[in-house]
XYZ file of N, CA and C in Angstrom:
525
model
N 24.845 151.235 -45.857
C 25.637 150.730 -46.523
C 25.753 149.345 -46.037
N 25.390 147.970 -46.506
C 25.795 146.908 -45.970
C 26.016 145.891 -46.878
N 27.032 144.803 -46.530
C 27.270 144.078 -47.610
C 27.674 142.515 -46.716
N 27.382 141.341 -47.084
C 27.746 140.196 -46.362
C 27.833 138.982 -47.574
N 28.460 138.042 -47.151
C 28.485 136.909 -48.122
C 29.986 135.911 -47.706
N 29.931 135.037 -48.578
C 31.199 134.080 -48.309
C 32.658 134.590 -48.586
N 33.563 134.147 -47.711
C 34.761 134.142 -48.497
C 35.277 133.274 -48.951
N 35.437 132.020 -48.299
C 35.521 130.688 -48.485
C 34.268 129.845 -48.380
N 33.937 129.034 -49.295
C 32.614 128.372 -49.322
C 32.869 127.375 -48.320
N 31.941 127.528 -47.517
C 31.367 126.616 -46.011
C 32.462 126.923 -45.078
N 33.686 127.784 -45.114
C 34.793 127.602 -44.234
C 34.661 129.438 -43.678
N 34.491 130.358 -44.345
C 34.755 131.684 -44.034
C 33.594 132.743 -44.512
N 33.354 133.550 -43.732
C 32.024 134.763 -44.142
C 32.539 135.906 -43.494
N 32.120 136.922 -44.313
C 32.113 138.233 -43.685
C 30.828 139.081 -43.921
N 30.696 139.941 -43.237
C 29.729 141.236 -42.949
C 30.436 142.463 -42.862
N 29.947 143.502 -43.327
C 30.425 144.790 -43.300
C 29.287 145.736 -43.400
N 29.312 146.633 -42.646
C 28.227 147.743 -42.517
C 28.915 149.361 -42.208
N 28.024 150.137 -42.898
C 28.620 151.724 -42.748
C 27.636 152.287 -42.703
N 27.143 153.046 -41.459
C 26.149 154.219 -41.395
C 26.745 155.610 -41.535
N 26.036 156.249 -41.961
C 25.890 157.576 -41.895
C 25.037 158.730 -41.822
N 24.888 159.597 -40.696
C 24.042 160.750 -40.626
C 23.847 161.601 -41.767
N 22.728 161.982 -41.875
C 22.625 163.151 -43.299
C 21.864 164.220 -42.322
N 21.597 164.314 -41.475
C 21.024 165.350 -40.389
C 21.409 166.646 -40.834
N 22.582 166.782 -41.194
C 23.414 168.229 -41.225
C 22.343 168.927 -42.516
N 22.318 168.105 -43.584
C 21.439 168.807 -44.499
C 20.169 169.130 -44.152
N 19.436 168.653 -43.442
C 18.212 169.173 -43.158
C 17.961 170.135 -41.947
N 19.251 170.039 -41.045
C 19.426 170.896 -40.167
C 19.481 172.375 -40.607
N 20.820 172.388 -41.401
C 21.320 173.610 -41.959
C 20.271 174.151 -42.933
N 19.180 173.507 -43.495
C 18.494 174.294 -44.403
C 17.264 175.088 -43.492
N 17.322 174.245 -42.176
C 16.372 175.031 -41.421
C 16.871 175.877 -40.807
N 18.220 176.584 -40.637
C 18.680 177.596 -40.340
C 19.421 177.228 -38.850
N 19.411 175.884 -38.179
C 19.954 175.887 -36.930
C 21.418 176.110 -36.900
N 21.985 176.095 -35.824
C 23.473 176.225 -35.961
C 24.138 174.650 -35.735
N 23.742 174.198 -34.693
C 24.189 172.755 -33.577
C 23.632 171.540 -34.869
N 24.694 171.354 -35.228
C 24.523 170.342 -36.672
C 25.337 168.714 -36.306
N 24.998 167.974 -35.606
C 25.467 166.744 -35.404
C 26.203 165.941 -36.651
N 27.210 165.588 -36.753
C 27.513 164.551 -37.659
C 28.034 163.141 -37.089
N 27.592 161.943 -37.465
C 28.077 160.983 -36.992
C 28.169 159.979 -38.166
N 28.907 158.615 -37.809
C 28.924 157.467 -38.605
C 29.554 156.559 -37.737
N 29.126 155.275 -38.161
C 29.696 154.339 -37.694
C 29.577 152.915 -38.498
N 30.559 151.974 -38.062
C 30.619 150.849 -39.196
C 31.266 149.634 -37.955
N 30.873 148.301 -38.897
C 31.249 146.941 -38.108
C 31.611 146.314 -39.209
N 32.682 145.648 -38.804
C 33.219 144.044 -39.698
C 33.040 142.728 -38.927
N 32.765 141.954 -39.391
C 32.609 140.525 -38.801
C 33.321 139.838 -39.827
N 34.157 138.744 -39.348
C 34.650 137.874 -40.386
C 34.501 136.687 -39.340
N 33.927 135.371 -39.892
C 33.871 134.194 -39.092
C 34.642 133.291 -39.951
N 35.571 132.319 -39.009
C 35.929 131.264 -39.737
C 36.007 130.192 -38.956
N 35.497 129.097 -40.130
C 34.994 127.939 -39.623
C 36.226 126.654 -39.549
N 36.574 126.277 -38.610
C 37.680 125.282 -38.792
C 37.254 123.927 -38.988
N 35.794 123.509 -38.474
C 35.147 122.524 -38.706
C 33.625 122.770 -38.227
N 32.519 121.873 -38.144
C 31.382 122.155 -38.103
C 31.012 122.685 -36.512
N 32.276 122.314 -35.360
C 31.972 122.199 -33.999
C 33.135 123.514 -33.478
N 33.702 124.056 -34.407
C 34.865 124.901 -34.063
C 34.862 126.415 -34.860
N 34.795 127.362 -34.084
C 34.861 128.717 -35.239
C 35.588 130.018 -34.579
N 36.349 130.553 -35.417
C 37.108 132.101 -34.801
C 36.276 133.090 -35.463
N 35.924 133.893 -34.690
C 35.094 135.285 -35.038
C 36.144 136.573 -34.805
N 36.322 137.334 -35.890
C 36.828 138.744 -35.259
C 35.776 139.621 -35.530
N 35.600 140.844 -34.834
C 34.670 141.418 -34.680
C 35.071 143.126 -34.740
N 34.763 144.015 -35.222
C 35.504 145.274 -35.448
C 34.376 146.172 -35.153
N 34.172 147.162 -34.305
C 32.964 148.275 -34.472
C 33.697 149.657 -34.337
N 33.566 150.554 -35.132
C 33.895 151.908 -35.170
C 32.724 152.939 -35.332
N 32.958 154.072 -34.361
C 32.153 155.138 -34.528
C 32.648 156.428 -34.312
N 32.253 157.733 -34.694
C 32.717 158.937 -34.656
C 31.532 159.804 -34.632
N 31.416 160.836 -33.593
C 30.354 161.732 -33.273
C 30.948 162.834 -33.371
N 30.400 164.063 -34.093
C 30.904 165.261 -34.104
C 29.895 166.059 -34.233
N 30.147 167.683 -33.153
C 29.383 168.589 -33.368
C 30.128 169.963 -33.283
N 29.447 170.799 -34.202
C 30.121 172.038 -33.833
C 29.117 173.049 -34.033
N 29.199 173.969 -32.905
C 28.087 175.175 -32.538
C 28.672 176.409 -32.877
N 28.628 177.210 -33.987
C 29.304 178.482 -34.090
C 28.132 179.679 -33.849
N 28.329 180.619 -33.096
C 27.692 181.630 -32.983
C 26.400 181.658 -32.558
N 26.191 180.676 -31.707
C 24.781 180.436 -30.916
C 24.750 181.319 -29.693
N 24.167 182.194 -29.813
C 23.863 182.801 -28.672
C 22.865 182.606 -27.423
N 23.323 181.812 -26.462
C 22.789 181.030 -25.438
C 23.232 181.558 -24.196
N 21.972 182.098 -23.499
C 22.301 182.230 -21.974
C 23.170 181.210 -21.194
N 22.490 179.922 -21.345
C 23.261 179.045 -20.707
C 24.830 178.780 -21.054
N 25.250 179.346 -22.050
C 26.671 178.785 -22.305
C 27.663 180.320 -21.827
N 26.727 181.035 -21.259
C 27.708 182.237 -20.188
C 28.723 182.522 -21.568
N 28.613 183.246 -22.575
C 29.592 183.882 -23.521
C 30.423 182.853 -24.332
N 30.413 181.777 -23.977
C 31.032 180.658 -24.597
C 30.195 180.132 -25.543
N 30.136 181.150 -27.235
C 29.284 180.702 -28.196
C 29.824 179.815 -29.458
N 30.867 179.104 -28.959
C 31.321 178.394 -30.299
C 31.928 176.464 -29.135
N 31.118 175.730 -29.943
C 31.662 174.523 -29.139
C 31.923 173.546 -30.418
N 32.962 172.804 -30.328
C 33.688 171.654 -31.064
C 33.802 170.451 -29.989
N 33.056 169.485 -30.630
C 32.925 168.367 -29.538
C 32.958 166.863 -30.464
N 34.139 166.193 -30.376
C 34.380 165.070 -31.081
C 34.659 163.677 -29.984
N 33.713 162.717 -30.526
C 33.730 161.299 -29.639
C 34.124 160.375 -30.685
N 35.059 159.471 -30.364
C 35.944 158.416 -31.047
C 35.527 157.097 -30.332
N 35.033 156.327 -30.938
C 34.967 154.647 -30.472
C 35.503 153.622 -31.178
N 36.095 152.582 -30.887
C 36.902 151.420 -31.440
C 36.619 150.174 -30.276
N 35.971 149.356 -31.060
C 36.085 147.993 -30.228
C 36.340 147.126 -31.350
N 37.458 146.178 -30.766
C 37.461 145.135 -31.724
C 37.817 143.783 -30.848
N 37.720 142.682 -31.414
C 38.160 141.251 -30.606
C 38.090 140.151 -31.574
N 38.704 139.069 -30.777
C 38.553 137.746 -31.269
C 38.080 136.539 -30.316
N 37.094 135.690 -31.007
C 36.316 135.179 -29.997
C 36.586 133.381 -31.008
N 36.811 132.563 -29.847
C 37.285 131.196 -30.184
C 35.831 130.636 -29.558
N 34.978 129.730 -30.287
C 34.145 128.845 -29.552
C 34.122 127.383 -30.150
N 33.718 126.280 -29.679
C 34.047 124.948 -29.649
C 32.749 124.387 -29.210
N 31.906 123.314 -29.608
C 31.250 122.959 -29.017
C 31.769 121.493 -28.576
N 31.704 121.170 -27.387
C 32.477 119.993 -27.034
C 31.611 118.742 -26.952
N 30.385 118.851 -27.113
C 29.284 118.099 -26.925
C 27.836 118.587 -27.380
N 27.030 117.802 -27.508
C 25.713 118.226 -28.314
C 25.011 119.004 -27.101
N 25.354 119.004 -25.823
C 24.781 119.647 -24.677
C 25.725 120.862 -24.226
N 27.065 121.203 -24.697
C 27.908 122.285 -24.346
C 28.751 122.753 -25.227
N 29.604 123.850 -24.593
C 30.371 124.527 -25.538
C 31.276 125.382 -24.521
N 32.295 126.035 -25.140
C 33.190 126.850 -24.233
C 33.228 127.805 -25.354
N 33.952 128.977 -24.805
C 34.295 130.189 -25.745
C 35.371 131.081 -25.066
N 36.232 131.332 -25.868
C 37.246 132.374 -25.128
C 37.346 133.744 -26.217
N 37.238 134.951 -25.336
C 37.394 135.994 -26.336
C 38.153 137.014 -25.527
N 39.009 137.474 -26.540
C 40.247 138.533 -26.237
C 39.858 139.952 -26.985
N 39.624 140.891 -26.422
C 39.089 142.182 -27.269
C 39.443 143.319 -26.585
N 39.642 144.604 -26.964
C 39.753 145.720 -26.495
C 38.834 146.828 -27.073
N 38.428 147.847 -26.163
C 37.555 149.085 -26.192
C 38.292 150.414 -25.836
N 38.255 151.254 -26.918
C 38.644 152.379 -26.798
C 37.761 153.386 -27.307
N 37.383 154.404 -26.006
C 36.900 155.686 -26.260
C 37.363 156.710 -25.899
N 37.264 158.002 -26.815
C 37.820 159.226 -26.696
C 36.916 160.125 -26.815
N 37.111 161.567 -25.941
C 36.177 162.588 -25.811
C 37.220 163.824 -26.149
N 36.794 164.520 -27.099
C 37.507 165.880 -27.183
C 36.834 166.927 -27.430
N 36.872 167.786 -26.238
C 35.745 168.778 -26.468
C 36.459 170.375 -26.301
N 35.795 171.383 -26.970
C 36.488 172.561 -26.872
C 35.201 173.713 -26.820
N 34.992 174.423 -25.753
C 34.086 175.431 -25.631
C 34.844 176.719 -25.294
N 34.149 177.823 -26.480
C 35.177 178.865 -26.429
C 34.180 179.902 -26.987
N 34.790 181.169 -26.851
C 34.306 182.430 -27.690
C 35.334 183.230 -28.455
N 35.013 183.965 -29.238
C 35.910 184.602 -30.228
C 36.202 186.144 -29.852
N 37.639 186.380 -29.405
C 38.052 187.681 -28.717
C 38.672 188.291 -30.072
N 38.377 189.170 -30.638
C 38.968 189.519 -32.134
C 39.811 188.620 -32.775
N 38.829 187.537 -32.854
C 39.176 186.710 -34.097
C 40.013 185.517 -33.289
N 40.600 185.434 -31.961
C 41.273 184.799 -31.354
C 40.489 183.639 -30.617
N 40.757 182.489 -30.375
C 39.873 181.294 -29.562
C 40.055 181.847 -28.124
N 39.053 182.271 -27.252
C 39.361 181.962 -25.844
C 38.451 180.830 -25.257
N 39.417 179.663 -25.061
C 38.797 178.599 -24.646
C 38.435 178.686 -23.214
N 36.881 178.281 -23.246
C 36.292 178.479 -21.824
C 36.511 176.868 -21.133
N 36.469 175.867 -21.944
C 36.110 174.844 -21.422
C 37.289 173.629 -22.416
N 38.230 172.929 -21.895
C 38.719 171.891 -22.932
C 38.917 170.238 -22.063
N 38.389 169.535 -23.103
C 38.483 167.952 -22.503
C 39.052 167.444 -23.674
N 39.765 166.766 -23.072
C 40.784 165.216 -23.549
C 40.841 164.281 -22.945
N 39.680 163.124 -22.595
C 39.677 162.240 -21.864
C 39.563 160.563 -22.566
N 40.291 159.743 -22.310
C 40.202 158.833 -23.108
C 40.031 157.446 -21.931
N 39.233 156.118 -22.290
C 39.180 155.204 -21.511
C 39.395 154.033 -22.333
N 40.115 152.859 -21.845
C 40.711 151.801 -22.731
C 40.684 150.388 -22.084
N 39.562 149.749 -21.953
C 39.765 148.453 -21.698
C 39.809 147.231 -22.255
N 40.952 146.293 -21.947
C 41.410 145.356 -22.636
C 40.980 143.936 -21.663
N 40.337 143.138 -22.227
C 40.068 142.006 -21.548
C 40.041 140.656 -22.227
N 40.373 139.481 -21.193
C 40.013 137.885 -21.743
C 39.146 137.670 -21.033
N 38.294 136.679 -21.506
C 37.026 136.470 -21.210
C 36.776 134.840 -21.501
N 36.523 133.856 -20.581
C 36.230 132.532 -21.070
C 34.817 132.309 -20.397
N 34.225 131.316 -21.054
C 32.964 130.593 -20.345
C 32.663 129.345 -20.912
N 32.138 128.482 -20.129
C 31.725 127.343 -20.452
C 30.238 127.168 -20.113
N 29.482 126.636 -21.268
C 28.075 126.347 -21.004
C 27.797 124.855 -21.107
N 26.974 124.368 -20.245
C 26.631 122.809 -20.394
C 25.425 122.598 -19.987
N 24.208 122.072 -20.804
C 23.093 121.844 -20.328
C 23.036 120.712 -19.842
N 22.567 120.499 -18.545
C 22.434 119.141 -17.784
C 21.106 118.433 -17.928
N 20.028 119.222 -18.185
C 18.618 118.729 -18.514
C 17.927 119.942 -19.063
N 16.717 119.426 -19.209
C 15.631 120.848 -19.821
C 15.215 121.533 -18.583
N 15.791 121.414 -17.323
C 15.468 122.390 -16.475
C 16.918 123.222 -15.836
N 17.863 122.606 -16.032
C 19.093 123.197 -15.475
C 20.566 123.323 -16.497
N 20.844 124.475 -16.479
C 22.275 124.526 -17.552
C 23.292 125.355 -16.310
N 24.423 124.720 -16.447
C 25.738 125.229 -15.977
C 26.496 126.070 -16.773
N 26.348 127.394 -16.329
C 27.434 128.298 -16.723
C 28.035 128.909 -16.003
N 29.608 128.608 -16.284
C 30.713 129.358 -15.478
C 31.768 130.003 -16.572
N 32.468 130.622 -16.038
C 33.697 131.477 -16.596
C 34.414 132.521 -15.934
N 35.323 133.143 -16.570
C 36.329 134.102 -15.962
C 36.097 135.350 -17.006
N 36.501 136.602 -16.393
C 36.503 137.844 -17.047
C 37.959 138.384 -16.674
N 38.888 138.464 -17.101
C 40.348 139.367 -16.697
C 40.184 140.675 -17.461
N 40.300 141.921 -16.783
C 40.173 143.083 -17.679
C 41.262 143.997 -17.147
N 41.771 144.994 -17.920
C 42.759 145.977 -17.401
C 42.215 147.163 -18.232
N 41.990 148.062 -17.219
C 41.478 149.409 -17.576
C 42.544 150.603 -17.307
N 42.655 151.428 -18.751
C 43.477 152.565 -18.762
C 42.515 153.715 -18.555
N 43.032 154.904 -18.175
C 41.786 155.871 -18.027
C 42.634 157.435 -18.009
N 42.290 158.172 -18.616
C 42.899 159.539 -18.626
C 42.036 160.487 -18.708
N 42.040 161.474 -17.785
C 41.018 162.191 -17.304
C 41.844 163.697 -17.454
N 41.763 164.511 -18.726
C 42.255 166.006 -18.716
C 41.272 166.854 -19.182
N 40.824 167.581 -18.369
C 39.909 168.442 -18.370
C 40.349 169.887 -17.541
N 40.089 171.095 -18.338
C 40.245 172.289 -18.071
C 39.061 173.278 -18.184
N 39.115 173.893 -17.081
C 37.870 175.013 -16.902
C 38.546 176.363 -16.566
N 38.041 177.521 -17.407
C 38.847 178.532 -17.160
C 37.333 179.673 -16.917
């Protein structure tokens, strides 16, 4: 599913998309146990202050999930159930300005967040015996600036900065 168009004529526009996997219907009908389910989406809104300046908001989302039940595989060593979930969200604002016919500058403030939650287990008398448990997170926030100027047909000057803060959480247990 995708849609795009103007919000305010010659001032603002939008784009949105959503994609979803339908593999589960094909895989389940084939009798397989491991069925991945995922979707992703994007939203983009652009506002033009004037023909030389614009502000862009961008949002990306994603979700992946897989469950494996009662799959007797020797490489899983008795852990015949898997629940895995991965989430990601990225969003940011970018301001861009053309300061001449040969150059522009832009600034971006953004954040990316990813999470992994996994459990591998077997069932003993109906109770989950967790073999492996993961709950990890990565989060990056950054401010970035760039100046681009075309000196002539052979040379372009490009300079900038990137300031980034990272937060990371690693929580894993093995039994």
